[in-house]
mmCIF file of C-alpha atoms and ligand atoms in Angstrom:
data_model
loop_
_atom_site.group_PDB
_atom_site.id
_atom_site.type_symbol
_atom_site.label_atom_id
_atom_site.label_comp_id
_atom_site.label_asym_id
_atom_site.label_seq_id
_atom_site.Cartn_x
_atom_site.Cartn_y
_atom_site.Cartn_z
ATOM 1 C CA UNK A 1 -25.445 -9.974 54.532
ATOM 2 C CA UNK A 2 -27.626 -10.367 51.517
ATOM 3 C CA UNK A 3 -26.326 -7.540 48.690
ATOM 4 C CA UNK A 4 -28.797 -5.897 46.704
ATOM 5 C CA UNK A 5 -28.121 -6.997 43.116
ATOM 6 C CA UNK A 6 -31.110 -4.858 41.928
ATOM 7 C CA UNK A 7 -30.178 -2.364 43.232
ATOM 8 C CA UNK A 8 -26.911 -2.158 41.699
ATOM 9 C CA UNK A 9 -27.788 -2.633 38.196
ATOM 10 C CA UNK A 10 -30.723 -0.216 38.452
ATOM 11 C CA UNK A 11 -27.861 2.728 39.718
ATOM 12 C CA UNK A 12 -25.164 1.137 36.853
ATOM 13 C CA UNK A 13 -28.217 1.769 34.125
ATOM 14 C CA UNK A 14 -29.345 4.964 35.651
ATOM 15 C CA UNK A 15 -25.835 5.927 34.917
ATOM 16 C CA UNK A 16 -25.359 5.037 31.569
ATOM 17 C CA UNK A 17 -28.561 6.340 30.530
ATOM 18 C CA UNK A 18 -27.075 9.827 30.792
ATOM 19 C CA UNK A 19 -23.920 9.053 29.769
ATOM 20 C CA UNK A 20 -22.663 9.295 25.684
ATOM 21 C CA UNK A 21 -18.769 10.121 26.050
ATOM 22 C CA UNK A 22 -16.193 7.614 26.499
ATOM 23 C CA UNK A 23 -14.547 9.974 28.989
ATOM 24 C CA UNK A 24 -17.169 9.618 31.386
ATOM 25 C CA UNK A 25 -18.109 6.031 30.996
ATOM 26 C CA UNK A 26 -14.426 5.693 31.893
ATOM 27 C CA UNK A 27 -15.613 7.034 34.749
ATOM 28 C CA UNK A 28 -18.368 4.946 35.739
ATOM 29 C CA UNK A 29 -16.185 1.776 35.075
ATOM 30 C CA UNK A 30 -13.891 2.706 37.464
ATOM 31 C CA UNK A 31 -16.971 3.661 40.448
ATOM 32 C CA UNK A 32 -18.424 0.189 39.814
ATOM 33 C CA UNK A 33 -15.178 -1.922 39.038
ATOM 34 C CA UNK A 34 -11.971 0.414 39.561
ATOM 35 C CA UNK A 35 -10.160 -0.646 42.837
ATOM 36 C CA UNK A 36 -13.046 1.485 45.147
ATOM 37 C CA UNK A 37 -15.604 0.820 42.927
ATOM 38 C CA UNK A 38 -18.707 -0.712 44.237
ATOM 39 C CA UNK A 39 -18.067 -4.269 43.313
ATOM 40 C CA UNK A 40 -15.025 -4.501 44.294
ATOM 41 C CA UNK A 41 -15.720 -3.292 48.132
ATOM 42 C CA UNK A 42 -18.288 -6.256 47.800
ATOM 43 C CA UNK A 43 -15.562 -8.456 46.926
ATOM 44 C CA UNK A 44 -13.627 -7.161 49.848
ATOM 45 C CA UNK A 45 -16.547 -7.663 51.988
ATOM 46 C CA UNK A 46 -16.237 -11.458 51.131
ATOM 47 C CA UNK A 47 -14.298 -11.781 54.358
ATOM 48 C CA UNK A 48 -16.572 -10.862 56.715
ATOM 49 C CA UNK A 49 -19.434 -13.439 55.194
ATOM 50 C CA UNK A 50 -20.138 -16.642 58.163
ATOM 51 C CA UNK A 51 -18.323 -19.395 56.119
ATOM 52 C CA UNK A 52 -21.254 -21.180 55.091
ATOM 53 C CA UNK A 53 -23.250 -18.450 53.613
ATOM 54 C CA UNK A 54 -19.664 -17.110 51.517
ATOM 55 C CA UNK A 55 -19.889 -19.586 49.047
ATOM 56 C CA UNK A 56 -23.238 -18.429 47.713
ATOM 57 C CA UNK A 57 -22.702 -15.144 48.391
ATOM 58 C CA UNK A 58 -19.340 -15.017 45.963
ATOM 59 C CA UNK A 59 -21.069 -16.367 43.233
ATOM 60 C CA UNK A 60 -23.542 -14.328 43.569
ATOM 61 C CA UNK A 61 -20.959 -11.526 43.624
ATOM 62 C CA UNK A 62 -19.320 -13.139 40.576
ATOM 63 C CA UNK A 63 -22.681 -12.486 38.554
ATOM 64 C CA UNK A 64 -23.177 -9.796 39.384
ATOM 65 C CA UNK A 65 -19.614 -8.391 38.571
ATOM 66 C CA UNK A 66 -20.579 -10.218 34.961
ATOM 67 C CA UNK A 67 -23.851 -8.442 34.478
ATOM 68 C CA UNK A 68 -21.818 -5.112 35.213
ATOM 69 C CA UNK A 69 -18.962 -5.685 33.086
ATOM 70 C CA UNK A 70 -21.275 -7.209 29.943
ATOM 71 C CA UNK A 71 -23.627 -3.583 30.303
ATOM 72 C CA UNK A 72 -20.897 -1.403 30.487
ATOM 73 C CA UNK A 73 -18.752 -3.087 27.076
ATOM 74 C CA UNK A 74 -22.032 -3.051 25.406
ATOM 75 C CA UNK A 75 -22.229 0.998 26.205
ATOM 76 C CA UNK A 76 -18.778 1.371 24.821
ATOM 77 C CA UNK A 77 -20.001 -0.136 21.801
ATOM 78 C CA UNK A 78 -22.276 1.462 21.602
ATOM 79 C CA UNK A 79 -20.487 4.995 22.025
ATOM 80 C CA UNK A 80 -18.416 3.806 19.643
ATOM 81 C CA UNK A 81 -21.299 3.555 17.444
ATOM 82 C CA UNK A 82 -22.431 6.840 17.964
ATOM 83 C CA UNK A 83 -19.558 8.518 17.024
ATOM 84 C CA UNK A 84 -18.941 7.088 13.995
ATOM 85 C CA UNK A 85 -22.269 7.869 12.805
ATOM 86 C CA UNK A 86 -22.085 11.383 14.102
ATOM 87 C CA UNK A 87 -18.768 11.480 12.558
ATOM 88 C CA UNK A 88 -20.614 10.742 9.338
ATOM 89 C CA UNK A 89 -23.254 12.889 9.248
ATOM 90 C CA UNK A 90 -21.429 16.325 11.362
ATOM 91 C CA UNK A 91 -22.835 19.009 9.132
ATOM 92 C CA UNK A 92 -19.785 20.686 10.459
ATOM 93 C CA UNK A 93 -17.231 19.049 8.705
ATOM 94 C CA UNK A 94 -15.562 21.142 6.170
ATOM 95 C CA UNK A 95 -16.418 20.458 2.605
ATOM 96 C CA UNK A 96 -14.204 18.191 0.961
ATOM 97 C CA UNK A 97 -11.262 19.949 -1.386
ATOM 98 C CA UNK A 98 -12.272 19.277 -5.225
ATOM 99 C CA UNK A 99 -9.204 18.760 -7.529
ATOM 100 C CA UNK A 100 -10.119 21.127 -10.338
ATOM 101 C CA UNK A 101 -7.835 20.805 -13.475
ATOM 102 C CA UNK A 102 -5.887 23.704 -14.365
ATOM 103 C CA UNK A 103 -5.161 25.174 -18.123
ATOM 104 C CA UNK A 104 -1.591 24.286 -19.550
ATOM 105 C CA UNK A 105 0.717 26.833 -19.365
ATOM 106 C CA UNK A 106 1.289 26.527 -23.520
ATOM 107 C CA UNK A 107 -2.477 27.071 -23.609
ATOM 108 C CA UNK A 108 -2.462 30.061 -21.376
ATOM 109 C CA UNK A 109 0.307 31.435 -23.391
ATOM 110 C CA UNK A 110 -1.325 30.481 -26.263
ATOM 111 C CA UNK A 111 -4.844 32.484 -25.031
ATOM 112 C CA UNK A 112 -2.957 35.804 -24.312
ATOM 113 C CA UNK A 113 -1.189 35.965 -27.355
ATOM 114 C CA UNK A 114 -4.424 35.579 -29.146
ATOM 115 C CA UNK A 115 -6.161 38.283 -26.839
ATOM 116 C CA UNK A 116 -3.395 40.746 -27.635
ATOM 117 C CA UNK A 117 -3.260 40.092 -31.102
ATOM 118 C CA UNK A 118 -7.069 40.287 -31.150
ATOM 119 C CA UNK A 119 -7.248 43.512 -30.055
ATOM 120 C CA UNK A 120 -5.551 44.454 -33.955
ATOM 121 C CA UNK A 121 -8.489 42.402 -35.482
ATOM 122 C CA UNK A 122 -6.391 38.843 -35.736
ATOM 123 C CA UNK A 123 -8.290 35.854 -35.269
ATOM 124 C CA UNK A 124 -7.599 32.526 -35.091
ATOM 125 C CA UNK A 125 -7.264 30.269 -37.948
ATOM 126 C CA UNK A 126 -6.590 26.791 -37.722
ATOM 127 C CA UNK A 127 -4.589 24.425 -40.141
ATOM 128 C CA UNK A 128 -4.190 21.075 -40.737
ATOM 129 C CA UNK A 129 -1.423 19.256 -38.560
ATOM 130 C CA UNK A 130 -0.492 16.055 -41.407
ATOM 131 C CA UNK A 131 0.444 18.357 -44.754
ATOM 132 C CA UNK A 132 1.358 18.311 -48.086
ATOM 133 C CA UNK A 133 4.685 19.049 -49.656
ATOM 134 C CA UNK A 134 2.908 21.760 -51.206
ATOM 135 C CA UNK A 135 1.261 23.605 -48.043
ATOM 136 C CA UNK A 136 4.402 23.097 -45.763
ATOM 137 C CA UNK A 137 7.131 24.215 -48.875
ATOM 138 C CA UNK A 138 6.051 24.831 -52.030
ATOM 139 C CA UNK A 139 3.441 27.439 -51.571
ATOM 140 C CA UNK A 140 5.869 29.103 -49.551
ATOM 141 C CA UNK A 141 8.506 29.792 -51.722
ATOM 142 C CA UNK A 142 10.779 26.813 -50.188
ATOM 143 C CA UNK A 143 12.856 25.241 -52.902
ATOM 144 C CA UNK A 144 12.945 21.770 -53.793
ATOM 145 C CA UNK A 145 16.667 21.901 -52.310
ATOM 146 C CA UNK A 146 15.571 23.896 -49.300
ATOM 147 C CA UNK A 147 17.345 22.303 -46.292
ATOM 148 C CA UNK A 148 14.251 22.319 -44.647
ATOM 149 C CA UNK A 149 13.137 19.705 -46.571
ATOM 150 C CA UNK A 150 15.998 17.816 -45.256
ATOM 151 C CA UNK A 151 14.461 13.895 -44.343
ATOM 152 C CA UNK A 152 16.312 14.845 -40.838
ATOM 153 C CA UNK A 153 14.131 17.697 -40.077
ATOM 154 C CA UNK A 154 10.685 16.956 -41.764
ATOM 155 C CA UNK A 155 8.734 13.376 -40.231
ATOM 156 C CA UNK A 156 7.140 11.994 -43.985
ATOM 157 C CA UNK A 157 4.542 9.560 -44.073
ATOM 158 C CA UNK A 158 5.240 9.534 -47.867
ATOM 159 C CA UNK A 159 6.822 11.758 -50.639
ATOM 160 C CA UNK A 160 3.726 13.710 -50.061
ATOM 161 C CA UNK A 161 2.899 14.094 -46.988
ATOM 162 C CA UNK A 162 4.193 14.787 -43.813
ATOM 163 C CA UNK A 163 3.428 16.463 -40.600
ATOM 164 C CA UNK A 164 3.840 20.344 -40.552
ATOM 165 C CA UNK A 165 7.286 21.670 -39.748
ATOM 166 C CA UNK A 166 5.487 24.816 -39.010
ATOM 167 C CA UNK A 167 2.331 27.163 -38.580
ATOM 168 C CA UNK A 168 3.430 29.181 -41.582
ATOM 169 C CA UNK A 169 1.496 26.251 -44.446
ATOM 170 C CA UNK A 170 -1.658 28.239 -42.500
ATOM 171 C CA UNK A 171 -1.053 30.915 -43.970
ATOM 172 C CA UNK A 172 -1.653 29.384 -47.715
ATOM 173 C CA UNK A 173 -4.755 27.904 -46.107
ATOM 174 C CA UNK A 174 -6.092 31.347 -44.426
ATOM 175 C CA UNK A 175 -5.189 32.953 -47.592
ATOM 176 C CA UNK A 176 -7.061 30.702 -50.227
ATOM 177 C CA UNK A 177 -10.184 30.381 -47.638
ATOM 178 C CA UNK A 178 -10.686 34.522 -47.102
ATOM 179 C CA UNK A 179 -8.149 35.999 -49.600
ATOM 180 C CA UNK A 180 -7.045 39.685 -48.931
ATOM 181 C CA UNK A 181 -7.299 42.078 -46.727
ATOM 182 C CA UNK A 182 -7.126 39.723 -43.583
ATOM 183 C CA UNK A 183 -5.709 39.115 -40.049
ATOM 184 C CA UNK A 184 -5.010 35.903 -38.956
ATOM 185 C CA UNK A 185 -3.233 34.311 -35.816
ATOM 186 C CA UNK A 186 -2.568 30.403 -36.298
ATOM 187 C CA UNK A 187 -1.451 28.431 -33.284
ATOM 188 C CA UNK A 188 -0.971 24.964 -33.103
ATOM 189 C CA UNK A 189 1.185 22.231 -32.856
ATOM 190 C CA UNK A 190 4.499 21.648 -35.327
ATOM 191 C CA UNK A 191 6.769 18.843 -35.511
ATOM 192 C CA UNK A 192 10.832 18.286 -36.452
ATOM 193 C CA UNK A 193 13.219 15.309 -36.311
ATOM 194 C CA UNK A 194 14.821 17.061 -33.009
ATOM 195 C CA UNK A 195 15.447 15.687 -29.529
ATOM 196 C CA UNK A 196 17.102 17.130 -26.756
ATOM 197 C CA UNK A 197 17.251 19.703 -23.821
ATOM 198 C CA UNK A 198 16.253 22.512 -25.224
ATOM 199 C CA UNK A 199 14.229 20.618 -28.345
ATOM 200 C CA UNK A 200 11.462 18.612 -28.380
ATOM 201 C CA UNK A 201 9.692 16.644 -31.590
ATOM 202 C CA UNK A 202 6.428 18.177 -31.211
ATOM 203 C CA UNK A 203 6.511 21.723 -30.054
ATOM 204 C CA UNK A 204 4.057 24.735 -30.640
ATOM 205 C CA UNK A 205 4.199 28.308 -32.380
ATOM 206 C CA UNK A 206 1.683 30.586 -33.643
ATOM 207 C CA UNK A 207 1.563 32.271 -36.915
ATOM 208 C CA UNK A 208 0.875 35.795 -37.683
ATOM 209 C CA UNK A 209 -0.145 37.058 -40.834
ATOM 210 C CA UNK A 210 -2.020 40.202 -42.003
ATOM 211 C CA UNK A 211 -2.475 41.610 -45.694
ATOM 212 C CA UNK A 212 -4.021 44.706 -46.641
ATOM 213 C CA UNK A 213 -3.146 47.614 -49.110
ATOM 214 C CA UNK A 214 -0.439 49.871 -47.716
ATOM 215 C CA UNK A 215 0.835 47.292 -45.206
ATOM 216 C CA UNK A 216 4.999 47.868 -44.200
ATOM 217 C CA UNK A 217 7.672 46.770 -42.381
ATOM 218 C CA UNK A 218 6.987 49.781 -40.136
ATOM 219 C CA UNK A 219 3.638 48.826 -39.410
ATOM 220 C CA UNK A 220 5.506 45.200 -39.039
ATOM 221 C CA UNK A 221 8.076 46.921 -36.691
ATOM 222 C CA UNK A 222 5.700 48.528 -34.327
ATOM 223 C CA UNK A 223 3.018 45.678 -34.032
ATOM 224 C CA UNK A 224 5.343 43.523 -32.962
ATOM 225 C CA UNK A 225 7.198 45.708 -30.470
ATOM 226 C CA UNK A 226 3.661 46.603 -28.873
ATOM 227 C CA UNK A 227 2.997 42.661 -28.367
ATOM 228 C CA UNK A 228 6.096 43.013 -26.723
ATOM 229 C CA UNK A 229 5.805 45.464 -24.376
ATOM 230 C CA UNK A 230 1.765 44.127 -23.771
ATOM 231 C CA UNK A 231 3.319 40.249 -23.299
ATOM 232 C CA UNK A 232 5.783 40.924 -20.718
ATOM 233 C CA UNK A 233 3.553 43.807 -19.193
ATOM 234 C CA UNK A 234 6.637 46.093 -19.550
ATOM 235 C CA UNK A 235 7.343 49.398 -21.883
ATOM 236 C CA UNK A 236 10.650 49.438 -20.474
ATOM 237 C CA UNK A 237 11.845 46.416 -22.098
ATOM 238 C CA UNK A 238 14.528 46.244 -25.210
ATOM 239 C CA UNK A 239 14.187 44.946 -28.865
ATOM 240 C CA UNK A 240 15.690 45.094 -31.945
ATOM 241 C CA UNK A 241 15.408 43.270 -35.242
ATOM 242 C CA UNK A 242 17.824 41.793 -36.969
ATOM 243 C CA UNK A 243 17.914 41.066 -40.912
ATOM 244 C CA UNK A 244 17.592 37.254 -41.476
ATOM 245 C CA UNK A 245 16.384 34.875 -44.311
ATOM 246 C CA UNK A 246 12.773 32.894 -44.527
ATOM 247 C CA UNK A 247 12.292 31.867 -48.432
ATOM 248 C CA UNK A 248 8.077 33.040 -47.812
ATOM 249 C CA UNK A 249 9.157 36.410 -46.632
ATOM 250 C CA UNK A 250 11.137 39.941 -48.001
ATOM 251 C CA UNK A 251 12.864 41.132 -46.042
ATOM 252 C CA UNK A 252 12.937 39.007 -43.401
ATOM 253 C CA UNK A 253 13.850 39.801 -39.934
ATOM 254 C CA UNK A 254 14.713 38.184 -36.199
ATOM 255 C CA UNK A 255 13.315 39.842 -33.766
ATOM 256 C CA UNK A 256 15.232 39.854 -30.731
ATOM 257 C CA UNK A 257 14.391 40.755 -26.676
ATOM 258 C CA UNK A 258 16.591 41.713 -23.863
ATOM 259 C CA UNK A 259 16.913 39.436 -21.037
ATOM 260 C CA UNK A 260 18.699 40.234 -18.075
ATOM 261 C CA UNK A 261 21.625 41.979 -20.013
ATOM 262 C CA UNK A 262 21.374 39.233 -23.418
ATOM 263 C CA UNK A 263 19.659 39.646 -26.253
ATOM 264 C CA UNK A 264 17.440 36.605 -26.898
ATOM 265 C CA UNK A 265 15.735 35.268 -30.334
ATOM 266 C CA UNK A 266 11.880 34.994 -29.756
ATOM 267 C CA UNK A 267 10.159 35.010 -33.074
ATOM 268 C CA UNK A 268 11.093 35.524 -36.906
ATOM 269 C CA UNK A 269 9.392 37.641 -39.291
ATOM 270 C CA UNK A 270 9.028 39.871 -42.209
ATOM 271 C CA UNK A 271 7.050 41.270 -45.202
ATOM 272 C CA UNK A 272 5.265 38.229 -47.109
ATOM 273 C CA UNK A 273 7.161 37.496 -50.368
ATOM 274 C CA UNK A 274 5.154 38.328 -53.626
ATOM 275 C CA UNK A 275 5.455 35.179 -54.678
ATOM 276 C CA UNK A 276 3.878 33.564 -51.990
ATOM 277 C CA UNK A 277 0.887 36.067 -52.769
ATOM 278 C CA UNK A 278 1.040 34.916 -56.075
ATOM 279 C CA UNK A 279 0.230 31.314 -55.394
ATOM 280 C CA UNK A 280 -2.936 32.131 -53.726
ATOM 281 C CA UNK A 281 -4.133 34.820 -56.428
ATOM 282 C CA UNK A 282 -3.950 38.095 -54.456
ATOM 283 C CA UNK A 283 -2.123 40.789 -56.487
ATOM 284 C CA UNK A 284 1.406 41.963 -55.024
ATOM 285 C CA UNK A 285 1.017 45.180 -56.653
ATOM 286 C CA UNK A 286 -2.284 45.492 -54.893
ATOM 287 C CA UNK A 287 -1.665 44.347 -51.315
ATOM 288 C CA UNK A 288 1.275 43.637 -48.930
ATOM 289 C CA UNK A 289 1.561 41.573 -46.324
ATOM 290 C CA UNK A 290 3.265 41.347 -43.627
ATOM 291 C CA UNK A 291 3.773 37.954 -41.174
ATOM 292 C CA UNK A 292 5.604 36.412 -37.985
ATOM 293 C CA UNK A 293 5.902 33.120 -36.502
ATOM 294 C CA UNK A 294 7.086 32.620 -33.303
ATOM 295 C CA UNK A 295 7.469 29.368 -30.338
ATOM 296 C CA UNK A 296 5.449 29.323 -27.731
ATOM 297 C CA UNK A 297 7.504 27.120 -25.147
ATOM 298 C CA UNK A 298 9.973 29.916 -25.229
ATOM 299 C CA UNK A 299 7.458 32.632 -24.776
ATOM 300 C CA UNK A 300 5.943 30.338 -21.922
ATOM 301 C CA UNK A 301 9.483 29.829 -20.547
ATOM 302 C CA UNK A 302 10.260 33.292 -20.094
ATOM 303 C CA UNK A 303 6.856 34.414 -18.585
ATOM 304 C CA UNK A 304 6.825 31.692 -16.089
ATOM 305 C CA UNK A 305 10.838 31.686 -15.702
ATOM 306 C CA UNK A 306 11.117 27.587 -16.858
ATOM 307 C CA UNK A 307 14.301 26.386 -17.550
ATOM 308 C CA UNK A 308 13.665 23.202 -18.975
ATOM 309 C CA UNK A 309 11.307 22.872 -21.912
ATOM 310 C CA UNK A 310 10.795 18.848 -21.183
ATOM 311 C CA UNK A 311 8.150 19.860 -18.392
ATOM 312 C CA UNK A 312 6.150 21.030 -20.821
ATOM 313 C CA UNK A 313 5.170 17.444 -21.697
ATOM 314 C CA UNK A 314 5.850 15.559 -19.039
ATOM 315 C CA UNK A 315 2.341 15.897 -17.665
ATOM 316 C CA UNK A 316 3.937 15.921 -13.789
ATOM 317 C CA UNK A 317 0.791 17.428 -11.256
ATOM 318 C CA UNK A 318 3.129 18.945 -9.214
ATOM 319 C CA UNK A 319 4.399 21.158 -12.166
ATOM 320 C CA UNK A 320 0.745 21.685 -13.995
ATOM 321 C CA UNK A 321 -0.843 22.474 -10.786
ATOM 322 C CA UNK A 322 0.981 25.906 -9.855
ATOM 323 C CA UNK A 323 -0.896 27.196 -13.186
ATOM 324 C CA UNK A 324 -4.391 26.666 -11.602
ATOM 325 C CA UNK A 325 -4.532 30.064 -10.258
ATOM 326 C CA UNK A 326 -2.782 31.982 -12.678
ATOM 327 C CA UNK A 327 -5.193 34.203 -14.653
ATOM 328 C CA UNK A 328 -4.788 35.049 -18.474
ATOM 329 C CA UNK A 329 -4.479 38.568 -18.823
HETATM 330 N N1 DAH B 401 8.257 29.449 -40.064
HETATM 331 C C1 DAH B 401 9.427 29.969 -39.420
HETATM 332 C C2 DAH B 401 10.039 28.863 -38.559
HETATM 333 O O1 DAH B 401 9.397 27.896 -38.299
HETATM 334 C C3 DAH B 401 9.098 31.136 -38.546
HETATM 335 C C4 DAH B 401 8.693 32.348 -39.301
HETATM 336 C C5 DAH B 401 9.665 33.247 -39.736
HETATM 337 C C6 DAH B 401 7.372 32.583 -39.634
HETATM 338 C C7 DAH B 401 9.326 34.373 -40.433
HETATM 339 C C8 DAH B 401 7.024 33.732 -40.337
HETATM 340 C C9 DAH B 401 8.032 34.623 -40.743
HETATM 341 O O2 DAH B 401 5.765 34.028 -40.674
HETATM 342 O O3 DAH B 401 7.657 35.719 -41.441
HETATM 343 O O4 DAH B 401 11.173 29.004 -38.168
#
């Protein structure tokens, strides 16, 4: 019996003309080669050849098993192929997630501070961060023998200078640039020989500072309780202020929140001193001022419940990234 080699190949490539999944070429491996599959019958057939003619005729068959196995690898390649180009190009595939960077929570606190405080006519006034004696002390009524001027608590780069131990030298600066009457809020970045838990070197507050005529500690008094009450979204919630001592203000007061049952320290403040008026030329008898400086990590803290103020600046993802869809209010 003479087999039909033709014939074969022509059905095998008739096949795998319509065929593009791996499933179904499975298939047609299996009807050609599998244990019923064509070939293989021929194989089986071998048997049954007169002895003479069964040498040619299972060579033949030996070809033609090649020629079937060689098209049907080069098909699976060739699926293969497909599919990763498909895979490539599938204008169904979701887009790809984009890693957008989210604001700092110190700068979101920083932002809604400012918009409350805006909406009293404050704006923002920036100072230098490297000082002078004179802008960080001096002008602000600190005395020579202030311990604030303590080596331990101010970083010097000389006698003179040194970087600001708070936002309060802006004042001087807002002052001299748009004397009186005026509204400013100066945030930024303050520094102090200070490492641990709950204190960090470089931390950040934000002055306030407003002079007019007519300007008192009640008017001091209620602006600050309404930042309250607008920065934890709450009317509900408790303060009281406490006298205290700051050389650049008089009086001067703490102001103080409650906190599940505890009263907490959150900024300081009071009416500026006239002598602090006096070094930038506005007349005490004339105007009044009245001015607060407060930290933002512990505002930030207590609006996003932190505990620790180190992951502030630690710059972890994980930590920055649950502020990405917070919105400032
Ligand atoms: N400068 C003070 C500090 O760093 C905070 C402060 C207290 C600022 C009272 C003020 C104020 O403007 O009136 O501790």
């Amino acid at each position: 019996m003479k087999i039909n080699h033709t014939d074969l190949e022509d059905l095998l490539k008739k096949d795998l003309e319509t065929c593009s999944k791996e499933h179904d070429l499975q298939q047609i491996k299996s009807k050609y080669l599998g244990k019923k599959g064509h070939v293989t019958i021929l194989f089986s057939s071998l048997k049954d050849i007169p002895s003479e003619e069964r040498k040619a005729f299972g060579s033949e068959l030996n070809n033609l098993k090649q020629v079937i196995t060689k098209l049907i690898d080069l098909k699976f390649v060739d699926i293969k192929r497909n599919r990763e180009i498909t895979q490539r190009l599938d204008l169904d595939t979701p887009a790809r997630h984009h890693q957008f960077g989210s604001h700092h929570p110190i700068s979101l606190v920083i932002r809604r501070i400012e918009k409350i405080f805006s909406n009293f006519g404050f704006e923002t006034h920036e100072g230098p961060e490297i000082e002078t004696e004179y802008y960080n002390f001096e002008s602000l009524n600190i005395a020579d023998n202030h311990p604030a001027r303590d080596m331990h608590d101010t970083f010097y780069f000389d006698s003179n200078l040194l970087l600001r131990t708070h936002t309060s030298s802006v004042q001087i600066h807002a002052m001299e640039n748009r004397s009186a009457p005026l509204r400013v809020l100066a945030p930024g970045r303050v520094y102090r020989c200070d490492s641990d838990p709950t204190h960090s070197p470089m931390f950040h507050q934000i002055e306030g500072l407003c002079v007019d005529t007519d300007i008192s500690f009640s008017n001091l008094k209620w602006l600050l309780n309404d930042f309250i009450y607008k920065f934890f979204e709450s009317k509900k919630i408790k303060t009281r202020f406490r006298p205290s001592y700051f050389p650049f203000t008089e009086p001067s007061a703490e102001m103080d929140v409650m906190f599940n049952g505890k009263w907490l320290e959150v900024l300081g403040c009071g009416m500026v001193h006239p002598n602090v008026l006096k070094n930038v030329n506005i007349d005490p008898k004339k105007y009044s001022g009245l001015a607060f400086g407060l930290g933002i990590e512990r505002f930030a803290m207590l609006a996003y419940q932190i505990k620790d103020l180190r992951v502030f600046f630690e710059n972890d993802i994980n930590f920055l990234e649950q502020f990405e869809n917070l919105r400032e209010s």
